[in-house]
Every structure is written in structure tokens, then in C-alpha cells.
mmCIF file of C-alpha atoms and ligand atoms in Angstrom:
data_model
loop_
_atom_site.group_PDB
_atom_site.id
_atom_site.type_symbol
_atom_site.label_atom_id
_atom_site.label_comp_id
_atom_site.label_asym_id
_atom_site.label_seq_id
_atom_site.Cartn_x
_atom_site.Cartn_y
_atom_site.Cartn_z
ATOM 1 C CA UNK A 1 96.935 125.611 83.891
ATOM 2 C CA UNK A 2 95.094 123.784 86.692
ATOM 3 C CA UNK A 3 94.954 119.844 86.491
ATOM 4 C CA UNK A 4 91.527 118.634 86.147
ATOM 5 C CA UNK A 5 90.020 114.967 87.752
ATOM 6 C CA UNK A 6 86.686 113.315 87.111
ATOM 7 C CA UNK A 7 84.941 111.535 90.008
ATOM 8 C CA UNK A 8 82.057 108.980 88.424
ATOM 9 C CA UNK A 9 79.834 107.946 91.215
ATOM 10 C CA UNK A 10 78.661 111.345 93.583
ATOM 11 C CA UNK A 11 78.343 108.612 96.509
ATOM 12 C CA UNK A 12 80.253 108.008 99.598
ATOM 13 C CA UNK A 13 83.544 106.975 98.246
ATOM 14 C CA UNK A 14 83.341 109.601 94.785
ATOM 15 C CA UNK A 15 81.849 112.411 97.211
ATOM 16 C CA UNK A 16 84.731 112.169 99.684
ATOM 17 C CA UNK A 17 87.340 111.828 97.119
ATOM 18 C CA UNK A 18 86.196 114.889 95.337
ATOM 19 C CA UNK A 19 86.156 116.857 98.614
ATOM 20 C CA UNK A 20 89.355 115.804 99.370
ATOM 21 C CA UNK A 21 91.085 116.853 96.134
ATOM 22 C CA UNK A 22 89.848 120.081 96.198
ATOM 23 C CA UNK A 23 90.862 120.406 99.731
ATOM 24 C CA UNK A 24 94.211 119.797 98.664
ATOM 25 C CA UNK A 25 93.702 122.279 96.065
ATOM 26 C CA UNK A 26 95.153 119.174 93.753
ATOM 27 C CA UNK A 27 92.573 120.212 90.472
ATOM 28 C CA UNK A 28 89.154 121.425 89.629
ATOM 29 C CA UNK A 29 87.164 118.452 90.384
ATOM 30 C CA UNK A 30 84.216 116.988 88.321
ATOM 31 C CA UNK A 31 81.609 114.945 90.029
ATOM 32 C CA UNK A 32 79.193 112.469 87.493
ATOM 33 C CA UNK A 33 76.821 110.461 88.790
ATOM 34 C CA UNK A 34 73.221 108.659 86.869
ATOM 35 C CA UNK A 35 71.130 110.106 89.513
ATOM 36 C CA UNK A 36 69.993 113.951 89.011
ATOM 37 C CA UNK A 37 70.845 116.458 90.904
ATOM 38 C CA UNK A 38 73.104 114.317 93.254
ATOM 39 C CA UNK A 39 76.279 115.500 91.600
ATOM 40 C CA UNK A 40 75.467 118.963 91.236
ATOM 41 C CA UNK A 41 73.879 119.239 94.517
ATOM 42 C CA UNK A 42 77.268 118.000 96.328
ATOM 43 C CA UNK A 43 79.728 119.616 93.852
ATOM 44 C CA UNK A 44 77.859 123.131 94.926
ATOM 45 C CA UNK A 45 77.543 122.205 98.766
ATOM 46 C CA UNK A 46 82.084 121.600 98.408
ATOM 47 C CA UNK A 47 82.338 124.845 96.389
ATOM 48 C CA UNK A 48 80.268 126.466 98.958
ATOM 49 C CA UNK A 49 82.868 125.184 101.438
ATOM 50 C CA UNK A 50 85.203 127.041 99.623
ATOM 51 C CA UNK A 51 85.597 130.314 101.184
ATOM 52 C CA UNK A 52 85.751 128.801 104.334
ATOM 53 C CA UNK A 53 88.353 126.482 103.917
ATOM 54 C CA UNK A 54 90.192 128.666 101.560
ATOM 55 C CA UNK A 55 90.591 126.621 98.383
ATOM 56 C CA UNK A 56 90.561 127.739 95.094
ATOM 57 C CA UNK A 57 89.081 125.014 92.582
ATOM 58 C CA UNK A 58 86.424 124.570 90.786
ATOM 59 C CA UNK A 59 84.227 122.009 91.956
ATOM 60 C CA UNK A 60 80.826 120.579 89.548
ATOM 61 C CA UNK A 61 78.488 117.891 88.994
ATOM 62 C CA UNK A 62 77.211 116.578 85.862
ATOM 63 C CA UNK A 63 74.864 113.570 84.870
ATOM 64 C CA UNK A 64 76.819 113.396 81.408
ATOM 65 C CA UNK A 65 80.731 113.579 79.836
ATOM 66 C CA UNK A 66 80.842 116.909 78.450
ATOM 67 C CA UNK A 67 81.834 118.710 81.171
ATOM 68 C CA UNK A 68 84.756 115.996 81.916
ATOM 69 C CA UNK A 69 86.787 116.633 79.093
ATOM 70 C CA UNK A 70 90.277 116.836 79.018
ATOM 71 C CA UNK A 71 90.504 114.900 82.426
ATOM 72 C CA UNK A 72 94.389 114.297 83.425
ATOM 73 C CA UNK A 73 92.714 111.604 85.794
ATOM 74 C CA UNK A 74 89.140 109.882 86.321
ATOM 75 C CA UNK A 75 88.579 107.803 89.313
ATOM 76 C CA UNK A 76 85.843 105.352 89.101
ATOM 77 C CA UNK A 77 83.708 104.891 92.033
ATOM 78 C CA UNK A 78 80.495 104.237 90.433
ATOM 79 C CA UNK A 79 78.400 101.075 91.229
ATOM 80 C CA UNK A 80 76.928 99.587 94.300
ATOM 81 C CA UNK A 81 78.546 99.048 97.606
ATOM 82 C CA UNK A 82 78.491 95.833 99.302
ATOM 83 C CA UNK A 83 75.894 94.759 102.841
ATOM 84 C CA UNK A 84 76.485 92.655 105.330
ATOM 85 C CA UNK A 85 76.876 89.070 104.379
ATOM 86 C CA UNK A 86 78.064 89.655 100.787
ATOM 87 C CA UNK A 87 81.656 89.939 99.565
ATOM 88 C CA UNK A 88 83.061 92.123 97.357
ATOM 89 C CA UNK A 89 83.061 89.097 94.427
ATOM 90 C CA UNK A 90 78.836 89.175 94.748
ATOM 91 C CA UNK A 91 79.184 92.545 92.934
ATOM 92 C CA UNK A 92 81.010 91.177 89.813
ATOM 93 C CA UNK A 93 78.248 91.342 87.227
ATOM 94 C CA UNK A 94 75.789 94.619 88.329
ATOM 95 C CA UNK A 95 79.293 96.653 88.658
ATOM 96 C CA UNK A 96 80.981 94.663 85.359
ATOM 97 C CA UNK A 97 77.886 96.759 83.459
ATOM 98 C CA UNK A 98 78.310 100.427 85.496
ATOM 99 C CA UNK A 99 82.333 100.300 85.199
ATOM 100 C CA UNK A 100 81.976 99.441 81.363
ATOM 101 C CA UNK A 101 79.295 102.218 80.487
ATOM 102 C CA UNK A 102 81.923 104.570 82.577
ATOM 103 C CA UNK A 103 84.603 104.059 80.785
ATOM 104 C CA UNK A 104 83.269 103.649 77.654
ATOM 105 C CA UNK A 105 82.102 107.268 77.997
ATOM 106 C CA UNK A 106 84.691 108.946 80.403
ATOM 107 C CA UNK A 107 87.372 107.927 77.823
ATOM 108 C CA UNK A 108 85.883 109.394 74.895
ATOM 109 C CA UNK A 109 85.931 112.807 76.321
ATOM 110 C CA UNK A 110 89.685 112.289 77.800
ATOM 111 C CA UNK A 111 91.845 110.266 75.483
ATOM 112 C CA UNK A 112 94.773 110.820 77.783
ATOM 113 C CA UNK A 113 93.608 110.427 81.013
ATOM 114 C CA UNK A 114 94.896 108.155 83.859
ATOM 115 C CA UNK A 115 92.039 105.873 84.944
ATOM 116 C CA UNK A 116 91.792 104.824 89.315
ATOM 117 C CA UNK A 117 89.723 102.331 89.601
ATOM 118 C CA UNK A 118 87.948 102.039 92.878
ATOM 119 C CA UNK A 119 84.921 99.958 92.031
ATOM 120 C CA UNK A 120 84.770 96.328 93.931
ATOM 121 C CA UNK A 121 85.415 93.556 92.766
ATOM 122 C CA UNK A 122 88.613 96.190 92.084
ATOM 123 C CA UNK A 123 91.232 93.980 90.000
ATOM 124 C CA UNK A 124 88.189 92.244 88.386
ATOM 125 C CA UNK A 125 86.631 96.042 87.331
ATOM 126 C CA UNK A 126 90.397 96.877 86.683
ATOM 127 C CA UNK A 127 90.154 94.352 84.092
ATOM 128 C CA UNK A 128 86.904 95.844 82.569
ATOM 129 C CA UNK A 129 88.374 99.316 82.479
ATOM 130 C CA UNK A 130 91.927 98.328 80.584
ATOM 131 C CA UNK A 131 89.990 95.974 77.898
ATOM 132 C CA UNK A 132 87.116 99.152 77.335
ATOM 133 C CA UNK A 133 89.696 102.047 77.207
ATOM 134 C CA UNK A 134 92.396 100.335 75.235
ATOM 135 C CA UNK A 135 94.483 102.344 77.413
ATOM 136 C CA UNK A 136 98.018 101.293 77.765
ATOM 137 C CA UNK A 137 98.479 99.328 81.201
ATOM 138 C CA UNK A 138 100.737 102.377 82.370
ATOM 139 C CA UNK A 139 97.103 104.391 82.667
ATOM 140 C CA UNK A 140 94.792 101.893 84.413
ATOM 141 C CA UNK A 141 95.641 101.708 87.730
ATOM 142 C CA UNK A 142 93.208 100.096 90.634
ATOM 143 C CA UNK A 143 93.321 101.697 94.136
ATOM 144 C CA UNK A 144 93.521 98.608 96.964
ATOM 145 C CA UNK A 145 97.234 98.093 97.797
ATOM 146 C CA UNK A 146 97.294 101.419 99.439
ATOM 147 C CA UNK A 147 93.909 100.589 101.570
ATOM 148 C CA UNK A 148 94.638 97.340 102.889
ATOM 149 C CA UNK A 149 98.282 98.745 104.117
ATOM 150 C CA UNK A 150 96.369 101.639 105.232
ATOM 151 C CA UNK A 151 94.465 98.931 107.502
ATOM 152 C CA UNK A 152 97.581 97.353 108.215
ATOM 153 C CA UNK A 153 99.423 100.292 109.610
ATOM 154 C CA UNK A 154 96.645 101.476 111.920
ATOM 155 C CA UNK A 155 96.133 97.828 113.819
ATOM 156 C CA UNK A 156 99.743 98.081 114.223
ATOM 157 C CA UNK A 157 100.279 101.070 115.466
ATOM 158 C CA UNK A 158 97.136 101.063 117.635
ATOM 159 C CA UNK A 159 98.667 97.604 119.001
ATOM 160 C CA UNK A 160 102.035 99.122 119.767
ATOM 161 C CA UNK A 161 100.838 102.653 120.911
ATOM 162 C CA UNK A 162 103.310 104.302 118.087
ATOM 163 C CA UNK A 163 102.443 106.592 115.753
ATOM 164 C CA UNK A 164 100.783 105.626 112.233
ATOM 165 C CA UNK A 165 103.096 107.790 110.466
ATOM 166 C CA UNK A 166 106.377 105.601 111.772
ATOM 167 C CA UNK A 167 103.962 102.127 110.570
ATOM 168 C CA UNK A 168 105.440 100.992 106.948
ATOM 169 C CA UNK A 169 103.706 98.440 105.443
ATOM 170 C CA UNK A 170 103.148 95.774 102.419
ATOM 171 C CA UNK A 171 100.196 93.967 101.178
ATOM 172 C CA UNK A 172 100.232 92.338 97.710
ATOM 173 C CA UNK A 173 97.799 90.479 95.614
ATOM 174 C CA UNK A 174 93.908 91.029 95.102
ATOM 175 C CA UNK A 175 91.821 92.744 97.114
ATOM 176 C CA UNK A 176 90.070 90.288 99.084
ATOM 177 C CA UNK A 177 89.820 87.296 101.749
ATOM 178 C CA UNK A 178 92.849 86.459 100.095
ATOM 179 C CA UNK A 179 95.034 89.574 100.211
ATOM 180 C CA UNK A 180 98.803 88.927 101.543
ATOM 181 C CA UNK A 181 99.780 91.348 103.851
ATOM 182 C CA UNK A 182 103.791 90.877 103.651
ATOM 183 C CA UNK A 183 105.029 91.165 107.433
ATOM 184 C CA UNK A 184 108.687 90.661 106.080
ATOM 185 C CA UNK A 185 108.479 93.524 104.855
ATOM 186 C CA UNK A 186 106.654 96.005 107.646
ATOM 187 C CA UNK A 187 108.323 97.520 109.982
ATOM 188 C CA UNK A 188 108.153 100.706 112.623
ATOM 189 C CA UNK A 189 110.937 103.188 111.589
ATOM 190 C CA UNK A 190 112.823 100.463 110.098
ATOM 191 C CA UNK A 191 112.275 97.976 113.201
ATOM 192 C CA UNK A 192 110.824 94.760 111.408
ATOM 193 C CA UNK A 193 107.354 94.278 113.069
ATOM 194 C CA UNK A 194 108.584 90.582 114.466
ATOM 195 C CA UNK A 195 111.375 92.039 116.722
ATOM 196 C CA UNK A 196 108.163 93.878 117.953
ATOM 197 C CA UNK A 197 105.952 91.757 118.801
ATOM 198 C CA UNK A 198 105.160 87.979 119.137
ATOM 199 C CA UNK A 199 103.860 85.844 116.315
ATOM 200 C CA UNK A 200 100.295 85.290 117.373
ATOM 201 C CA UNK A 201 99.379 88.957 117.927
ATOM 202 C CA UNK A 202 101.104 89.448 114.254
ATOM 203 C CA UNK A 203 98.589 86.848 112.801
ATOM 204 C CA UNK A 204 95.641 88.762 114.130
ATOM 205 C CA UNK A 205 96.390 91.677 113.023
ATOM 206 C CA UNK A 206 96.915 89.832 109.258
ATOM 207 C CA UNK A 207 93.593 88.598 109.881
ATOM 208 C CA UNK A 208 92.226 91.640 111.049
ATOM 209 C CA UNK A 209 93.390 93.279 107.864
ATOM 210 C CA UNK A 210 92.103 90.813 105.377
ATOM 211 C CA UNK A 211 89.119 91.499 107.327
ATOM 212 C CA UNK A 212 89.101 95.411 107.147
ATOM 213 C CA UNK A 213 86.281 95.954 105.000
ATOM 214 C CA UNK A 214 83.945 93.445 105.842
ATOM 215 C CA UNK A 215 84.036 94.606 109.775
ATOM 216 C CA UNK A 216 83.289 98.337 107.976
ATOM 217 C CA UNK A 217 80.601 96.343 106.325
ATOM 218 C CA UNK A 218 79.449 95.132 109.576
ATOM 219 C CA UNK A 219 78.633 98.074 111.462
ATOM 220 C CA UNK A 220 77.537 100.366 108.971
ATOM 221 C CA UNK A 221 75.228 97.331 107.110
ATOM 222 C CA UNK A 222 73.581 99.603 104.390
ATOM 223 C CA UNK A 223 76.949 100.237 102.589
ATOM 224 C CA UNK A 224 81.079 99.888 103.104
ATOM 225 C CA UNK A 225 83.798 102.131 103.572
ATOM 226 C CA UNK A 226 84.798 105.365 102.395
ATOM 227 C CA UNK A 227 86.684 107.441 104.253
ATOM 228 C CA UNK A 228 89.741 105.590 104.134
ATOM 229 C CA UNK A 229 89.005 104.396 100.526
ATOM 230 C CA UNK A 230 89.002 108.052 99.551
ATOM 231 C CA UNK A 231 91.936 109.100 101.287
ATOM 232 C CA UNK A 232 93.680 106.022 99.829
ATOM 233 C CA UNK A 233 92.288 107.116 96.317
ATOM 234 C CA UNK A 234 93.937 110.833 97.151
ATOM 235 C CA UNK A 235 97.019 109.685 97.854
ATOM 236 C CA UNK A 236 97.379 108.174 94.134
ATOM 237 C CA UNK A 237 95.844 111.080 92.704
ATOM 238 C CA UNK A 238 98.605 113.523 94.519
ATOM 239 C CA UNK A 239 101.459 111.102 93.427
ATOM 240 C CA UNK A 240 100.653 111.422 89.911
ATOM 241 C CA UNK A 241 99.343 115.187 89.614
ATOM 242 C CA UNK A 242 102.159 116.197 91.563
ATOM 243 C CA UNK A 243 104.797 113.490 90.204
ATOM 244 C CA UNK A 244 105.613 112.651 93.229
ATOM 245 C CA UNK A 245 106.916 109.076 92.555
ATOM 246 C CA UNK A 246 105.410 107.330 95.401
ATOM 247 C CA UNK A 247 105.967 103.619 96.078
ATOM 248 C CA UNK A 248 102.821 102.563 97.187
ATOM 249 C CA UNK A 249 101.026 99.179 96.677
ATOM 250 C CA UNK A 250 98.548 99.012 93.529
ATOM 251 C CA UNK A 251 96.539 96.624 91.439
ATOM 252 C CA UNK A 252 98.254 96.824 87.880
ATOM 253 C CA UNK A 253 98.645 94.663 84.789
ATOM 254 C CA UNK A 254 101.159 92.345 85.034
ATOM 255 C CA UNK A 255 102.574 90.909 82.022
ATOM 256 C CA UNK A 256 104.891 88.361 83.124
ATOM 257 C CA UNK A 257 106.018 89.894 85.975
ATOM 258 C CA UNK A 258 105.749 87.540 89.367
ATOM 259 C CA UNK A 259 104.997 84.779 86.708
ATOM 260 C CA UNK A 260 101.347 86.055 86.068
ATOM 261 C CA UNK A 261 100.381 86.987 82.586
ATOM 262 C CA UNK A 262 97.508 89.401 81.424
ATOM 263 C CA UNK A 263 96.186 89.369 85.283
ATOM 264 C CA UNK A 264 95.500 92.887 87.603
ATOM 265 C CA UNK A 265 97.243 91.950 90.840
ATOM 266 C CA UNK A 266 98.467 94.523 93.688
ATOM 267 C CA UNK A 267 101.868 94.563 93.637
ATOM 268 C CA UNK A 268 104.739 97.793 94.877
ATOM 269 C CA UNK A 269 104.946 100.184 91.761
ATOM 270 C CA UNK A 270 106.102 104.143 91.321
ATOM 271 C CA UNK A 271 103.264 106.308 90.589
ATOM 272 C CA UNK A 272 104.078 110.149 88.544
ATOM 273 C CA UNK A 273 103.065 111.884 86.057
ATOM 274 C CA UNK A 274 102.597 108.983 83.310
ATOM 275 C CA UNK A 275 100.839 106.506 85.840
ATOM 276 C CA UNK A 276 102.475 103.473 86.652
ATOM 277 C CA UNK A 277 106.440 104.128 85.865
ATOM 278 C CA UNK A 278 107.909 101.200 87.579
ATOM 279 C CA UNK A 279 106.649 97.846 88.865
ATOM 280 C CA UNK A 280 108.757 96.600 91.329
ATOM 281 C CA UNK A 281 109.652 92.548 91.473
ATOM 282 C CA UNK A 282 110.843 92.188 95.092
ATOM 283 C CA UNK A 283 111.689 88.479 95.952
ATOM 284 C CA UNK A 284 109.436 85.917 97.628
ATOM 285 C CA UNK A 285 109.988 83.363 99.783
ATOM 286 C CA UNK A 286 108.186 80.207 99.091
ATOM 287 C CA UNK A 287 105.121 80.901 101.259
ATOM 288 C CA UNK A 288 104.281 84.221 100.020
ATOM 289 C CA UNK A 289 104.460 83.243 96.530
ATOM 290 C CA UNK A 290 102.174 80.602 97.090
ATOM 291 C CA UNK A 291 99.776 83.207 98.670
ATOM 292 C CA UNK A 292 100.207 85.562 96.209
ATOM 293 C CA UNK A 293 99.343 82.391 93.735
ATOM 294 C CA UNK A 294 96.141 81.918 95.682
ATOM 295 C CA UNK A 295 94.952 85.507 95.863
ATOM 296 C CA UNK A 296 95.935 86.071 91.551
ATOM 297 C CA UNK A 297 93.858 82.505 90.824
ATOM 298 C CA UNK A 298 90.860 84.086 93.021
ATOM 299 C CA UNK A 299 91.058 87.099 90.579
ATOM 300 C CA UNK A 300 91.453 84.966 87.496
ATOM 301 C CA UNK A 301 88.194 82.822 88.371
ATOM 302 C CA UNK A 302 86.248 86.265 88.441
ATOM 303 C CA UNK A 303 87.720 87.603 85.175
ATOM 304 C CA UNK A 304 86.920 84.290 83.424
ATOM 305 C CA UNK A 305 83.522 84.900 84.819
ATOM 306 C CA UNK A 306 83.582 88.879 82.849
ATOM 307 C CA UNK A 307 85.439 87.001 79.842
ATOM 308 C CA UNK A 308 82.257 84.998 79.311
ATOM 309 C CA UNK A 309 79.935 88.020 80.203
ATOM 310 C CA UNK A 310 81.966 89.794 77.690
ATOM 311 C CA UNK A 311 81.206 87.726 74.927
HETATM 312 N N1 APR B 401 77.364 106.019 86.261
HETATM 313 C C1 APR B 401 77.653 106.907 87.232
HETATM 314 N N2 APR B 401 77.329 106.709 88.527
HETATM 315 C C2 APR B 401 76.684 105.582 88.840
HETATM 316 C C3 APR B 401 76.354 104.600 87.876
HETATM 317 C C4 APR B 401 76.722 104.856 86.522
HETATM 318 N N3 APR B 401 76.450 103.994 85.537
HETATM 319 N N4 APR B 401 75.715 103.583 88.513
HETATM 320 C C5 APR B 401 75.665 103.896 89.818
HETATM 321 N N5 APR B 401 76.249 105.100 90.025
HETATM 322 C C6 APR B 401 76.414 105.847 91.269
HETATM 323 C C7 APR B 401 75.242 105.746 92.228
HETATM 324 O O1 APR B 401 74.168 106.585 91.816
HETATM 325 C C8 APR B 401 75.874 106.200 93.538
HETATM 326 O O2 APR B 401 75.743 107.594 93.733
HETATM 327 O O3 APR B 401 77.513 105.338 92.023
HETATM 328 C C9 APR B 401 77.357 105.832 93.360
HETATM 329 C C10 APR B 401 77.846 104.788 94.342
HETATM 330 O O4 APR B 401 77.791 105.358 95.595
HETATM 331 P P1 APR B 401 77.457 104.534 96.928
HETATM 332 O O5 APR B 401 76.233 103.715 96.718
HETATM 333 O O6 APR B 401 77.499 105.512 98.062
HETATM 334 O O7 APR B 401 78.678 103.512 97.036
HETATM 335 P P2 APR B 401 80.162 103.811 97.599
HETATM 336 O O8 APR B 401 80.211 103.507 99.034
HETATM 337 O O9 APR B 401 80.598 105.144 97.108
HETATM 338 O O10 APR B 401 80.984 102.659 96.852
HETATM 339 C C11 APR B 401 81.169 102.686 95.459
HETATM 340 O O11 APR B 401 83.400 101.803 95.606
HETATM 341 O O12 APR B 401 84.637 100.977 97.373
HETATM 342 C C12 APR B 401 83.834 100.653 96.284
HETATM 343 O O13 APR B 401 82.790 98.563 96.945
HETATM 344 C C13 APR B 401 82.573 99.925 96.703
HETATM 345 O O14 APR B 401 81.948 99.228 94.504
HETATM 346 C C14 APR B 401 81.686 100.171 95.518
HETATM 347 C C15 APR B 401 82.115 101.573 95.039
#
């Protein structure tokens, strides 16, 4: 039997991830979105793509849950993209509301399903998701790690003229100013990226990541990325339809592990058919774990923020 994902929110993130999946021919695809017509205008534009690209999966668009039940996976995309001058933290409270209606109702109609979260402030909507669902942690899963490498690995390899592909990367923590892009443990085909280059150009690049979506945010200035967010999102998706048992970088509940407690923080973990199957500790050094302190208290101040909201 085909696998089957719901994409809430038919904008630019939801749209491209949708398009993408059935490109891959990874599941029929369900697009919901508030506004009418929007998903089922897009969902029949991709299936009209169909018989030129040569997939075969069903692609729809709905305003409501029916049609989503059953859902191995639902990604969450819905809510409002950031403009120039705001960060993704300005978002907390209009997207706290959109992420909780989602859930509330995507879950009903697929009591198994793996939730992605994509929505900003991600490990702060994260949060929302696990506490609505009552899903176990192993099934709520936020999509940032994977993007902010993503980032990582182009400026690199765009810097040193090698291929992306050959561009491993690590960034832990939350997904913003505060991320911590690990360059202990990047490297080009196993080279470590400081035998490649000097320390200064490594910083930029650090900064340059942190950065990533904001300079998105910048040129476009009516909305932020989504190209790479979807393909990011994609990749998850694949690992888990297809058990793949990636090691990618993901925001996930950690319950004591890296010393924080009931927090979503990215951190390495193996993604297949049951979600999250293994977080992986790796060892610090002093200065990372502080960052990595500083990026989980940034999420913690916005979750006390939905902990009062919640009330
Ligand atoms: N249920 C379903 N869809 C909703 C809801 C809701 N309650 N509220 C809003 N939406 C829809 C909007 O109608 C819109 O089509 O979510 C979609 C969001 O699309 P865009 O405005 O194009 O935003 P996008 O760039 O896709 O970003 C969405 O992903 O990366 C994050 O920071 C980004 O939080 C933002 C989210």
C-alpha cells in the first residue's frame, strides 16, 4: 500500500514540500491549508505535472482533516513567515495558536502519525505539537538541524570550490542567532574543515550560517525561505518512509540527555520507520557545551513564554 503524508500550510514551504514528495514518488500527498481553494488549486496544478514528470501519486488539497486520515507523517508548515527586521522568536504567539489548532485536528484523524514540525519559532512550536498530540517524543520531530548544516555545507563548499556532496557537517542546538554550528566535527571527505582553511574565514562562514535565514529574509522581504526548508523537510520524510536510518541533525525532546530536561533542542539522532530511534550524545568540549547552554536557555525563555499562554 502507498505511504500517505499531510502537508498543513499550501504556502511556500508546504507547497514545495508536497511537490517534492511526490516527485520522489515517496506517498500520495495531502495539502491543507485555511484559505479556499489554495490547496486544491496547487494539489491539481502538481497532479497535472504528473504525466510529465512521470510520477504516480496522488496529490490533493483540502481545507479540513477528513481527507488526511491515516497519515504515516504530517509536516507542519502552517503559520506566517517572518519580514525583514523580525526574527523568528516575533512569531511565537500568532504561530503558538495555528500549530495548536493543527495538531489538535491533524492528530485526530492519524493517531499514529509522525509529526515534522517546520513552523518558526521551530523547537518552541515543537513544544506545542508534543504537549497537543500526547505523542510519544519518538513521533515529534522538528526539521532545523538538517537546514542550518544544509547552509553550512554550501558556504563551505562554495569557499573551497569542492563539491557540496563531499561537505559533512554539524550544527546543534535551537534554531536561531544562537545555533552552534560544530566545526570539530565538519569536514570535506573526512578532511576536518581547519586543516582546510584558516580560522577567520571558518568564523565567517559560522556567522554566515547563523545568519542563513535572515539574509533569505533580506532579499526576498515579504516572506523567508523555502526551497531549502523543503528539501531539508524531504530528506526527513525519505529517512523515515523509506527507513533509511539517516543521521542527520534534528530538534527532539531531550529528557536528560546533554543535561537538558523536558527541552526540544537539535541534536544528531537516527531517523526510520518509528521516528526518532536513536539520539546520539557525542562529547563536548567546554566551549560548545556552553553554546549549546546558551542556544537551549534561548528556547526555554520562549517555551516559558507558551507555558504561560498555555494556561
Ligand atoms: N491551518 C492551515 N494552514 C494555515 C493556518 C491554519 N490554521 N494558518 C495559516 N495557514 C497557512 C496560510 O494560509 C499559508 O498558506 O499557512 C501557509 C503559510 O505559507 P506562507 O505564508 O507562504 O509561509 P511559508 O514561507 O510557507 O512559511 C511557513 O514555515 O519556515 C517556516 O518561518 C516559516 O513559520 C513559517 C512557516
Amino acid at each position: 500500500m502507498r505511504k500517505k503524508v499531510t502537508v498543513v500550510g499550501a504556502g511556500n514551504v508546504g507547497a514545495n514540500t508536497a511537490q517534492k514528495i511526490a516527485a520522489k514518488e515517496l506517498a500520495d500527498v495531502v495539502l491543507v491549508d485555511v484559505v479556499e481553494g489554495v490547496p486544491q488549486g496547487k494539489g491539481l496544478d502538481m497532479l497535472e505535472s504528473a504525466p510529465v514528470e512521470g510520477y504516480d501519486v496522488r496529490i490533493t488539497g483540502a481545507n479540513g482533516y477528513d481527507e488526511t486520515a491515516g497519515s504515516d507523517i504530517v509536516v507542519i508548515t502552517a503559520g506566517f513567515p517572518r519580514k525583514p527586521g523580525m526574527s523568528r522568536d516575533d512569531l511565537l504567539l500568532a504561530n503558538y495558536e495555528v500549530v495548536k489548532s493543527a495538531t489538535e485536528q491533524a492528530v485526530k484523524q492519524s493517531p499514529n502519525a509522525i509529526l515534522i514540525l517546520v513552523t518558526n519559532p521551530l523547537d518552541a512550536m515543537c513544544w506545542t505539537a508534543l504537549k497537543v498530540s500526547g505523542f510519544p517524543r519518538e513521533r515529534v520531530i522538528g526539521m532545523a538541524g538538517v537546514l542550518d548544516t544544509a547552509r553550512f555545507r554550501t558556504f563551505i563548499a562554495e569557499e573551497l570550490g569542492v563539491s557540496f556532496e563531499n561537505v559533512t557537517a554539524m550544527v546543534l542546538g535551537g534554531h536561531g542567532d544562537t545555533m552552534v554550528p560544530l566545526v570539530r566535527f565538519t569536514n570535506v571527505s573526512g578532511i576536518p574543515l581547519s586543516e582546510l582553511t584558516d580560522q577567520a574565514t571558518i568564523d565567517r562562514m559560522v556567522q554566515r550560517t547563523r545568519d542563513g535565514g535572515a539574509e533569505i529574509v533580506k532579499y526576498l522581504k515579504t516572506g523567508s525561505a523555502y526551497y531549502a526548508p523543503a528539501a531539508s523537510t524531504v530528506e526527513m520524510v525519505e529517512s523515515i518512509l523509506k527507513d533509511k536510518k539517516k543521521v542527520l541533525p534534528c530538534a527532539v525532546y531531550l529528557q536528560g540527555e546533554y543535561g537538558f530536561n523536558e527541552l526540544f533542542v537539535g541534536v544528531p539522532v537516527k531517523l526510520g520507520s518509528k521516528g526518532v530511534e536513536k539520539i546520539y550524545e557525542i562529547k563536548l568540549d567546554e566551549g560548545e557545551k556552553a553554546a549549546l547552554k546558551k542556544s537551549a536557555d534561548a528556547v526555554e525563555e520562549l517555551v516559558s513564554v507558551l507555558k504561560k499562554q498555555a494556561k
